[in-house]
Amino acid sequence: ALDLLVSLGPGFELMGLEPVGVAEPAVGEVPGDIDGLAEAVAAGELRRMVVRAALGTGSGGGGAGSATDRRAAVAARLRRLAQAWRRSRPRVPLMRLPQPGGRVGAPGAGMPPVVVAPTLCSGPRLFVDQVGCNIAVVSWEPLGADVREGAAAYEVEVRKHRAPPAKERGAAIRHRDGAGDEAMESLGCQIVPGGGIARSHTLRRLRPLTWHRVRVRALGPRRCWVSDWSEEQPFKTLSPEEARAAGLGFGSKALLVASERKVL
């Protein structure tokens, strides 16, 4: 019998394969269904490759060699298999989340199952580097090597204080510190270009002379996990005059993409 220890990364991708000796103390019993997780299709393929790697050691020598030698040969084969798998499929998850209601099933009609991704790590550390009248540049640093190496993308959200009706403006003063989410409105979430190596982003089409709040979080492959949101960082955009004086010109380049600027 061969007991195998499978190490997974934060996105449930393969990190390593190690045989565990039968005589060694058990690390702990791992159920087939871990906190509602189910095996992905890739896990079945990896299992078949592991079986072939283990059985291949007996094709050349039959029963020759001690049990220790045979186990060492199996371990070497499994390490090579894990290295080859990580090179060819570095971000393929071996586990997946069930659909709402606890049922695990295949995606239907080209649509992936809607899942609630678990929060597995703390959010990145966020910085506001530069502010203009309609743009702001933010950067972040993920906390922990697992997030730094396992994140597939980063999501940025910009929020601002909701403008209350005139009769409620007096009561809204209590929310100027931004402590209450009921006084905030989202200006949109966006996936930062660059994937998991992105460390900065330029926020565009902001409103001049307005307080904004920005936050960021890391996303695992196919959103199989998400980090916590970072601490929100507040900033106030400048007026057009202040932006020009600071060398941050106000123009169509900050508001429109290249194709929009070509429209007459």
PDB file of C-alpha atoms in Angstrom:
ATOM      1  CA  ALA A   1       0.000   0.000   0.000  1.00  0.00           C
ATOM      2  CA  LEU A   2       1.174   3.525  -0.777  1.00  0.00           C
ATOM      3  CA  ASP A   3       0.017   6.507   1.260  1.00  0.00           C
ATOM      4  CA  LEU A   4       0.582   9.778  -0.545  1.00  0.00           C
ATOM      5  CA  LEU A   5       0.848  13.293   0.918  1.00  0.00           C
ATOM      6  CA  VAL A   6      -0.405  15.856  -1.636  1.00  0.00           C
ATOM      7  CA  SER A   7       0.564  19.472  -0.934  1.00  0.00           C
ATOM      8  CA  LEU A   8      -1.719  22.153  -2.408  1.00  0.00           C
ATOM      9  CA  GLY A   9      -1.153  25.867  -2.820  1.00  0.00           C
ATOM     10  CA  PRO A  10      -3.592  28.680  -1.923  1.00  0.00           C
ATOM     11  CA  GLY A  11      -5.419  28.180  -5.220  1.00  0.00           C
ATOM     12  CA  PHE A  12      -5.628  24.389  -4.706  1.00  0.00           C
ATOM     13  CA  GLU A  13      -2.890  23.924  -7.301  1.00  0.00           C
ATOM     14  CA  LEU A  14      -0.363  21.101  -6.906  1.00  0.00           C
ATOM     15  CA  MET A  15       2.754  21.989  -4.897  1.00  0.00           C
ATOM     16  CA  GLY A  16       4.279  18.574  -4.189  1.00  0.00           C
ATOM     17  CA  LEU A  17       3.862  14.802  -3.947  1.00  0.00           C
ATOM     18  CA  GLU A  18       5.519  12.774  -1.213  1.00  0.00           C
ATOM     19  CA  PRO A  19       4.951   9.101  -0.295  1.00  0.00           C
ATOM     20  CA  VAL A  20       4.224   8.486   3.364  1.00  0.00           C
ATOM     21  CA  GLY A  21       5.570   5.234   4.787  1.00  0.00           C
ATOM     22  CA  VAL A  22       3.016   2.830   6.218  1.00  0.00           C
ATOM     23  CA  ALA A  23       5.091   2.486   9.381  1.00  0.00           C
ATOM     24  CA  GLU A  24       5.371   6.229   9.845  1.00  0.00           C
ATOM     25  CA  PRO A  25       2.972   8.003  12.221  1.00  0.00           C
ATOM     26  CA  ALA A  26      -0.186   9.201  10.503  1.00  0.00           C
ATOM     27  CA  VAL A  27      -0.323  12.911   9.869  1.00  0.00           C
ATOM     28  CA  GLY A  28      -4.081  12.958  10.095  1.00  0.00           C
ATOM     29  CA  GLU A  29      -6.984  11.429   8.264  1.00  0.00           C
ATOM     30  CA  VAL A  30      -8.065  13.494   5.269  1.00  0.00           C
ATOM     31  CA  PRO A  31     -11.683  12.947   4.229  1.00  0.00           C
ATOM     32  CA  GLY A  32     -12.691  12.832   0.600  1.00  0.00           C
ATOM     33  CA  ASP A  33     -14.862  15.932   1.060  1.00  0.00           C
ATOM     34  CA  ILE A  34     -12.910  18.713   2.812  1.00  0.00           C
ATOM     35  CA  ASP A  35     -15.227  21.439   4.098  1.00  0.00           C
ATOM     36  CA  GLY A  36     -17.534  21.000   1.118  1.00  0.00           C
ATOM     37  CA  LEU A  37     -14.721  20.882  -1.458  1.00  0.00           C
ATOM     38  CA  ALA A  38     -14.815  18.322  -4.247  1.00  0.00           C
ATOM     39  CA  GLU A  39     -12.172  16.982  -6.592  1.00  0.00           C
ATOM     40  CA  ALA A  40     -11.741  18.814  -9.878  1.00  0.00           C
ATOM     41  CA  VAL A  41     -11.400  16.952 -13.162  1.00  0.00           C
ATOM     42  CA  ALA A  42      -7.626  17.456 -13.061  1.00  0.00           C
ATOM     43  CA  ALA A  43      -7.417  15.522  -9.775  1.00  0.00           C
ATOM     44  CA  GLY A  44      -8.622  12.325 -11.465  1.00  0.00           C
ATOM     45  CA  GLU A  45      -6.045  12.721 -14.203  1.00  0.00           C
ATOM     46  CA  LEU A  46      -3.295  13.292 -11.647  1.00  0.00           C
ATOM     47  CA  ARG A  47      -4.373  10.186  -9.722  1.00  0.00           C
ATOM     48  CA  ARG A  48      -4.019   8.031 -12.848  1.00  0.00           C
ATOM     49  CA  MET A  49      -0.559   9.472 -13.500  1.00  0.00           C
ATOM     50  CA  VAL A  50       0.448   8.731  -9.898  1.00  0.00           C
ATOM     51  CA  VAL A  51      -0.679   5.107 -10.253  1.00  0.00           C
ATOM     52  CA  ARG A  52       1.338   4.692 -13.462  1.00  0.00           C
ATOM     53  CA  ALA A  53       4.401   6.247 -11.821  1.00  0.00           C
ATOM     54  CA  ALA A  54       4.119   3.911  -8.833  1.00  0.00           C
ATOM     55  CA  LEU A  55       3.562   0.742 -10.886  1.00  0.00           C
ATOM     56  CA  GLY A  56       6.366   1.586 -13.296  1.00  0.00           C
ATOM     57  CA  THR A  57       8.987   0.786 -10.663  1.00  0.00           C
ATOM     58  CA  GLY A  58       8.160  -2.908 -10.796  1.00  0.00           C
ATOM     59  CA  SER A  59       8.360  -3.358 -14.559  1.00  0.00           C
ATOM     60  CA  GLY A  60      12.122  -3.603 -14.780  1.00  0.00           C
ATOM     61  CA  GLY A  61      13.247  -5.622 -11.777  1.00  0.00           C
ATOM     62  CA  GLY A  62      10.280  -7.516 -10.473  1.00  0.00           C
ATOM     63  CA  GLY A  63      10.905  -8.073  -6.764  1.00  0.00           C
ATOM     64  CA  ALA A  64      14.576  -7.083  -6.915  1.00  0.00           C
ATOM     65  CA  GLY A  65      15.773  -4.592  -4.331  1.00  0.00           C
ATOM     66  CA  SER A  66      14.728  -3.903  -0.798  1.00  0.00           C
ATOM     67  CA  ALA A  67      11.495  -2.239   0.187  1.00  0.00           C
ATOM     68  CA  THR A  68      13.455   0.890   1.083  1.00  0.00           C
ATOM     69  CA  ASP A  69      15.002   1.040  -2.393  1.00  0.00           C
ATOM     70  CA  ARG A  70      11.644   0.544  -4.082  1.00  0.00           C
ATOM     71  CA  ARG A  71      10.075   3.272  -1.944  1.00  0.00           C
ATOM     72  CA  ALA A  72      12.939   5.647  -2.750  1.00  0.00           C
ATOM     73  CA  ALA A  73      12.444   4.964  -6.468  1.00  0.00           C
ATOM     74  CA  VAL A  74       8.728   5.684  -6.173  1.00  0.00           C
ATOM     75  CA  ALA A  75       9.459   8.910  -4.313  1.00  0.00           C
ATOM     76  CA  ALA A  76      11.864  10.039  -7.035  1.00  0.00           C
ATOM     77  CA  ARG A  77       9.286   9.312  -9.742  1.00  0.00           C
ATOM     78  CA  LEU A  78       6.589  11.214  -7.876  1.00  0.00           C
ATOM     79  CA  ARG A  79       8.838  14.242  -7.399  1.00  0.00           C
ATOM     80  CA  ARG A  80       9.576  14.290 -11.134  1.00  0.00           C
ATOM     81  CA  LEU A  81       5.867  13.963 -11.845  1.00  0.00           C
ATOM     82  CA  ALA A  82       5.065  16.885  -9.529  1.00  0.00           C
ATOM     83  CA  GLN A  83       7.751  19.047 -11.164  1.00  0.00           C
ATOM     84  CA  ALA A  84       6.465  18.251 -14.652  1.00  0.00           C
ATOM     85  CA  TRP A  85       2.868  18.951 -13.588  1.00  0.00           C
ATOM     86  CA  ARG A  86       3.778  22.316 -12.036  1.00  0.00           C
ATOM     87  CA  ARG A  87       5.653  23.347 -15.180  1.00  0.00           C
ATOM     88  CA  SER A  88       2.817  22.453 -17.545  1.00  0.00           C
ATOM     89  CA  ARG A  89      -0.163  23.321 -15.290  1.00  0.00           C
ATOM     90  CA  PRO A  90       1.050  25.814 -12.694  1.00  0.00           C
ATOM     91  CA  ARG A  91      -2.388  27.205 -11.803  1.00  0.00           C
ATOM     92  CA  VAL A  92      -4.757  24.276 -12.399  1.00  0.00           C
ATOM     93  CA  PRO A  93      -6.764  23.638  -9.186  1.00  0.00           C
ATOM     94  CA  LEU A  94      -7.210  20.062  -7.981  1.00  0.00           C
ATOM     95  CA  MET A  95     -10.190  20.924  -5.765  1.00  0.00           C
ATOM     96  CA  ARG A  96     -13.290  22.951  -6.480  1.00  0.00           C
ATOM     97  CA  LEU A  97     -16.196  24.446  -4.620  1.00  0.00           C
ATOM     98  CA  PRO A  98     -19.752  23.092  -4.852  1.00  0.00           C
ATOM     99  CA  GLN A  99     -22.577  24.957  -6.490  1.00  0.00           C
ATOM    100  CA  PRO A 100     -25.017  26.833  -4.212  1.00  0.00           C
ATOM    101  CA  GLY A 101     -27.006  24.376  -2.143  1.00  0.00           C
ATOM    102  CA  GLY A 102     -24.062  22.042  -1.621  1.00  0.00           C
ATOM    103  CA  ARG A 103     -24.463  20.086  -4.863  1.00  0.00           C
ATOM    104  CA  VAL A 104     -21.333  19.469  -6.873  1.00  0.00           C
ATOM    105  CA  GLY A 105     -21.919  19.319 -10.603  1.00  0.00           C
ATOM    106  CA  ALA A 106     -20.434  20.102 -13.951  1.00  0.00           C
ATOM    107  CA  PRO A 107     -20.891  23.578 -15.433  1.00  0.00           C
ATOM    108  CA  GLY A 108     -23.868  23.787 -17.718  1.00  0.00           C
ATOM    109  CA  ALA A 109     -24.192  25.270 -21.204  1.00  0.00           C
ATOM    110  CA  GLY A 110     -20.766  26.829 -21.174  1.00  0.00           C
ATOM    111  CA  MET A 111     -21.393  28.687 -17.912  1.00  0.00           C
ATOM    112  CA  PRO A 112     -19.191  27.934 -14.888  1.00  0.00           C
ATOM    113  CA  PRO A 113     -20.960  27.151 -11.607  1.00  0.00           C
ATOM    114  CA  VAL A 114     -21.596  30.166  -9.397  1.00  0.00           C
ATOM    115  CA  VAL A 115     -19.655  29.682  -6.191  1.00  0.00           C
ATOM    116  CA  VAL A 116     -18.947  31.646  -3.061  1.00  0.00           C
ATOM    117  CA  ALA A 117     -15.174  31.775  -2.865  1.00  0.00           C
ATOM    118  CA  PRO A 118     -13.697  31.268   0.617  1.00  0.00           C
ATOM    119  CA  THR A 119     -11.560  33.970   2.179  1.00  0.00           C
ATOM    120  CA  LEU A 120      -8.258  32.287   2.955  1.00  0.00           C
ATOM    121  CA  CYS A 121      -5.785  35.107   3.669  1.00  0.00           C
ATOM    122  CA  SER A 122      -5.405  38.719   4.731  1.00  0.00           C
ATOM    123  CA  GLY A 123      -5.675  41.515   2.228  1.00  0.00           C
ATOM    124  CA  PRO A 124      -2.760  43.311   0.568  1.00  0.00           C
ATOM    125  CA  ARG A 125      -1.215  46.506   1.941  1.00  0.00           C
ATOM    126  CA  LEU A 126      -2.454  49.409  -0.168  1.00  0.00           C
ATOM    127  CA  PHE A 127      -0.822  52.775  -0.914  1.00  0.00           C
ATOM    128  CA  VAL A 128      -2.062  55.895  -2.715  1.00  0.00           C
ATOM    129  CA  ASP A 129       0.938  57.131  -4.704  1.00  0.00           C
ATOM    130  CA  GLN A 130      -0.402  60.046  -6.752  1.00  0.00           C
ATOM    131  CA  VAL A 131      -3.641  62.002  -7.040  1.00  0.00           C
ATOM    132  CA  GLY A 132      -4.778  64.317  -9.825  1.00  0.00           C
ATOM    133  CA  CYS A 133      -8.121  65.910 -10.595  1.00  0.00           C
ATOM    134  CA  ASN A 134      -9.579  62.855 -12.317  1.00  0.00           C
ATOM    135  CA  ILE A 135      -6.971  60.138 -11.828  1.00  0.00           C
ATOM    136  CA  ALA A 136      -5.189  58.449  -8.937  1.00  0.00           C
ATOM    137  CA  VAL A 137      -2.335  55.950  -8.911  1.00  0.00           C
ATOM    138  CA  VAL A 138      -2.417  53.212  -6.277  1.00  0.00           C
ATOM    139  CA  SER A 139      -0.022  50.374  -5.514  1.00  0.00           C
ATOM    140  CA  TRP A 140      -0.075  47.410  -3.156  1.00  0.00           C
ATOM    141  CA  GLU A 141       2.047  44.671  -1.692  1.00  0.00           C
ATOM    142  CA  PRO A 142       0.562  41.210  -0.996  1.00  0.00           C
ATOM    143  CA  LEU A 143       1.197  39.874   2.494  1.00  0.00           C
ATOM    144  CA  GLY A 144       2.640  36.362   2.536  1.00  0.00           C
ATOM    145  CA  ALA A 145       4.516  34.248   0.023  1.00  0.00           C
ATOM    146  CA  ASP A 146       1.461  32.056  -0.650  1.00  0.00           C
ATOM    147  CA  VAL A 147      -0.585  35.037  -1.832  1.00  0.00           C
ATOM    148  CA  ARG A 148       2.347  36.551  -3.719  1.00  0.00           C
ATOM    149  CA  GLU A 149       2.933  33.329  -5.676  1.00  0.00           C
ATOM    150  CA  GLY A 150      -0.639  31.997  -5.855  1.00  0.00           C
ATOM    151  CA  ALA A 151      -2.683  35.083  -6.774  1.00  0.00           C
ATOM    152  CA  ALA A 152      -4.053  35.011 -10.319  1.00  0.00           C
ATOM    153  CA  ALA A 153      -5.395  38.583 -10.334  1.00  0.00           C
ATOM    154  CA  TYR A 154      -6.207  41.609  -8.201  1.00  0.00           C
ATOM    155  CA  GLU A 155      -9.526  43.410  -7.920  1.00  0.00           C
ATOM    156  CA  VAL A 156      -9.787  47.123  -7.107  1.00  0.00           C
ATOM    157  CA  GLU A 157     -12.940  48.864  -5.898  1.00  0.00           C
ATOM    158  CA  VAL A 158     -13.499  52.628  -5.642  1.00  0.00           C
ATOM    159  CA  ARG A 159     -16.195  54.015  -3.383  1.00  0.00           C
ATOM    160  CA  LYS A 160     -17.438  57.459  -2.401  1.00  0.00           C
ATOM    161  CA  HIS A 161     -19.887  58.945   0.034  1.00  0.00           C
ATOM    162  CA  ARG A 162     -23.432  58.777  -1.201  1.00  0.00           C
ATOM    163  CA  ALA A 163     -24.979  62.207  -1.740  1.00  0.00           C
ATOM    164  CA  PRO A 164     -28.081  62.293   0.515  1.00  0.00           C
ATOM    165  CA  PRO A 165     -31.291  64.193  -0.254  1.00  0.00           C
ATOM    166  CA  ALA A 166     -31.316  67.795   0.935  1.00  0.00           C
ATOM    167  CA  LYS A 167     -33.549  67.047   3.933  1.00  0.00           C
ATOM    168  CA  GLU A 168     -31.108  64.352   5.114  1.00  0.00           C
ATOM    169  CA  ARG A 169     -27.871  66.292   4.668  1.00  0.00           C
ATOM    170  CA  GLY A 170     -27.754  67.236   8.305  1.00  0.00           C
ATOM    171  CA  ALA A 171     -27.917  63.599   9.381  1.00  0.00           C
ATOM    172  CA  ALA A 172     -25.288  62.641   6.807  1.00  0.00           C
ATOM    173  CA  ILE A 173     -22.641  64.656   8.650  1.00  0.00           C
ATOM    174  CA  ARG A 174     -22.408  61.771  11.100  1.00  0.00           C
ATOM    175  CA  HIS A 175     -21.062  59.524   8.313  1.00  0.00           C
ATOM    176  CA  ARG A 176     -18.299  61.750   7.024  1.00  0.00           C
ATOM    177  CA  ASP A 177     -15.691  59.503   8.582  1.00  0.00           C
ATOM    178  CA  GLY A 178     -16.791  56.719   6.241  1.00  0.00           C
ATOM    179  CA  ALA A 179     -17.377  54.283   9.114  1.00  0.00           C
ATOM    180  CA  GLY A 180     -20.843  53.325   7.916  1.00  0.00           C
ATOM    181  CA  ASP A 181     -21.136  51.374   4.679  1.00  0.00           C
ATOM    182  CA  GLU A 182     -24.736  52.537   4.409  1.00  0.00           C
ATOM    183  CA  ALA A 183     -23.372  56.026   3.580  1.00  0.00           C
ATOM    184  CA  MET A 184     -21.071  54.737   0.818  1.00  0.00           C
ATOM    185  CA  GLU A 185     -21.716  53.893  -2.826  1.00  0.00           C
ATOM    186  CA  SER A 186     -19.508  51.870  -5.112  1.00  0.00           C
ATOM    187  CA  LEU A 187     -18.137  53.485  -8.258  1.00  0.00           C
ATOM    188  CA  GLY A 188     -17.244  50.070  -9.637  1.00  0.00           C
ATOM    189  CA  CYS A 189     -14.881  47.106  -9.284  1.00  0.00           C
ATOM    190  CA  GLN A 190     -12.307  46.244 -11.906  1.00  0.00           C
ATOM    191  CA  ILE A 191      -9.799  43.470 -12.464  1.00  0.00           C
ATOM    192  CA  VAL A 192      -6.326  44.952 -12.742  1.00  0.00           C
ATOM    193  CA  PRO A 193      -4.505  44.128 -16.016  1.00  0.00           C
ATOM    194  CA  GLY A 194      -1.340  42.129 -15.547  1.00  0.00           C
ATOM    195  CA  GLY A 195      -2.666  39.164 -13.584  1.00  0.00           C
ATOM    196  CA  GLY A 196      -0.966  38.025 -10.407  1.00  0.00           C
ATOM    197  CA  ILE A 197       2.207  40.072 -10.985  1.00  0.00           C
ATOM    198  CA  ALA A 198       0.370  43.425 -11.054  1.00  0.00           C
ATOM    199  CA  ARG A 199       1.373  45.754  -8.232  1.00  0.00           C
ATOM    200  CA  SER A 200      -0.103  49.101  -9.275  1.00  0.00           C
ATOM    201  CA  HIS A 201      -3.099  50.555 -11.091  1.00  0.00           C
ATOM    202  CA  THR A 202      -4.284  53.944 -12.342  1.00  0.00           C
ATOM    203  CA  LEU A 203      -7.834  54.883 -11.403  1.00  0.00           C
ATOM    204  CA  ARG A 204      -9.453  57.017 -14.099  1.00  0.00           C
ATOM    205  CA  ARG A 205     -12.612  59.060 -14.614  1.00  0.00           C
ATOM    206  CA  LEU A 206     -12.758  60.231 -11.034  1.00  0.00           C
ATOM    207  CA  ARG A 207     -14.649  63.339 -10.005  1.00  0.00           C
ATOM    208  CA  PRO A 208     -12.638  66.492  -9.203  1.00  0.00           C
ATOM    209  CA  LEU A 209     -12.658  67.821  -5.647  1.00  0.00           C
ATOM    210  CA  THR A 210     -14.273  64.651  -4.314  1.00  0.00           C
ATOM    211  CA  TRP A 211     -13.295  62.319  -1.508  1.00  0.00           C
ATOM    212  CA  HIS A 212     -12.879  58.723  -2.687  1.00  0.00           C
ATOM    213  CA  ARG A 213     -11.973  55.489  -0.945  1.00  0.00           C
ATOM    214  CA  VAL A 214     -10.115  52.638  -2.626  1.00  0.00           C
ATOM    215  CA  ARG A 215      -9.429  49.054  -1.606  1.00  0.00           C
ATOM    216  CA  VAL A 216      -7.902  45.976  -3.249  1.00  0.00           C
ATOM    217  CA  ARG A 217      -7.988  42.217  -2.784  1.00  0.00           C
ATOM    218  CA  ALA A 218      -6.259  39.196  -4.308  1.00  0.00           C
ATOM    219  CA  LEU A 219      -8.091  36.530  -6.318  1.00  0.00           C
ATOM    220  CA  GLY A 220      -7.069  32.916  -6.713  1.00  0.00           C
ATOM    221  CA  PRO A 221      -7.270  31.016 -10.012  1.00  0.00           C
ATOM    222  CA  ARG A 222     -10.875  31.035 -11.241  1.00  0.00           C
ATOM    223  CA  ARG A 223     -11.829  32.768  -7.969  1.00  0.00           C
ATOM    224  CA  CYS A 224     -11.401  29.505  -6.059  1.00  0.00           C
ATOM    225  CA  TRP A 225     -10.292  31.733  -3.160  1.00  0.00           C
ATOM    226  CA  VAL A 226     -10.186  35.432  -2.387  1.00  0.00           C
ATOM    227  CA  SER A 227      -8.259  37.430   0.158  1.00  0.00           C
ATOM    228  CA  ASP A 228      -9.772  39.924   2.555  1.00  0.00           C
ATOM    229  CA  TRP A 229     -10.112  43.460   1.293  1.00  0.00           C
ATOM    230  CA  SER A 230      -7.217  45.717   2.156  1.00  0.00           C
ATOM    231  CA  GLU A 231      -7.757  48.634   4.483  1.00  0.00           C
ATOM    232  CA  GLU A 232      -9.550  51.402   2.617  1.00  0.00           C
ATOM    233  CA  GLN A 233      -7.348  54.357   1.741  1.00  0.00           C
ATOM    234  CA  PRO A 234      -9.089  57.740   1.426  1.00  0.00           C
ATOM    235  CA  PHE A 235      -7.950  60.451  -0.961  1.00  0.00           C
ATOM    236  CA  LYS A 236      -9.397  63.680  -2.349  1.00  0.00           C
ATOM    237  CA  THR A 237      -9.009  64.565  -6.013  1.00  0.00           C
ATOM    238  CA  LEU A 238      -7.630  67.986  -6.959  1.00  0.00           C
ATOM    239  CA  SER A 239      -9.275  70.774  -8.886  1.00  0.00           C
ATOM    240  CA  PRO A 240      -8.235  71.210 -12.557  1.00  0.00           C
ATOM    241  CA  GLU A 241      -6.209  74.287 -11.594  1.00  0.00           C
ATOM    242  CA  GLU A 242      -4.393  72.470  -8.798  1.00  0.00           C
ATOM    243  CA  ALA A 243      -3.695  69.523 -11.105  1.00  0.00           C
ATOM    244  CA  ARG A 244      -2.169  71.787 -13.784  1.00  0.00           C
ATOM    245  CA  ALA A 245      -0.033  73.555 -11.185  1.00  0.00           C
ATOM    246  CA  ALA A 246       1.242  70.168  -9.994  1.00  0.00           C
ATOM    247  CA  GLY A 247       2.050  69.069 -13.541  1.00  0.00           C
ATOM    248  CA  LEU A 248      -0.917  66.704 -13.732  1.00  0.00           C
ATOM    249  CA  GLY A 249      -2.728  68.092 -16.749  1.00  0.00           C
ATOM    250  CA  PHE A 250      -6.466  67.716 -17.184  1.00  0.00           C
ATOM    251  CA  GLY A 251      -7.389  66.412 -20.623  1.00  0.00           C
ATOM    252  CA  SER A 252      -9.149  63.775 -22.686  1.00  0.00           C
ATOM    253  CA  LYS A 253      -6.247  61.325 -22.259  1.00  0.00           C
ATOM    254  CA  ALA A 254      -7.221  60.769 -18.624  1.00  0.00           C
ATOM    255  CA  LEU A 255     -10.911  60.316 -19.446  1.00  0.00           C
ATOM    256  CA  LEU A 256     -11.011  58.510 -22.806  1.00  0.00           C
ATOM    257  CA  VAL A 257      -9.249  55.480 -24.212  1.00  0.00           C
ATOM    258  CA  ALA A 258      -7.235  55.810 -27.420  1.00  0.00           C
ATOM    259  CA  SER A 259     -10.076  54.655 -29.712  1.00  0.00           C
ATOM    260  CA  GLU A 260     -12.500  57.165 -28.133  1.00  0.00           C
ATOM    261  CA  ARG A 261     -10.077  60.046 -28.619  1.00  0.00           C
ATOM    262  CA  LYS A 262     -10.004  59.331 -32.392  1.00  0.00           C
ATOM    263  CA  VAL A 263     -13.741  59.895 -32.744  1.00  0.00           C
ATOM    264  CA  LEU A 264     -14.403  63.295 -34.352  1.00  0.00           C
TER     265      LEU A 264
END
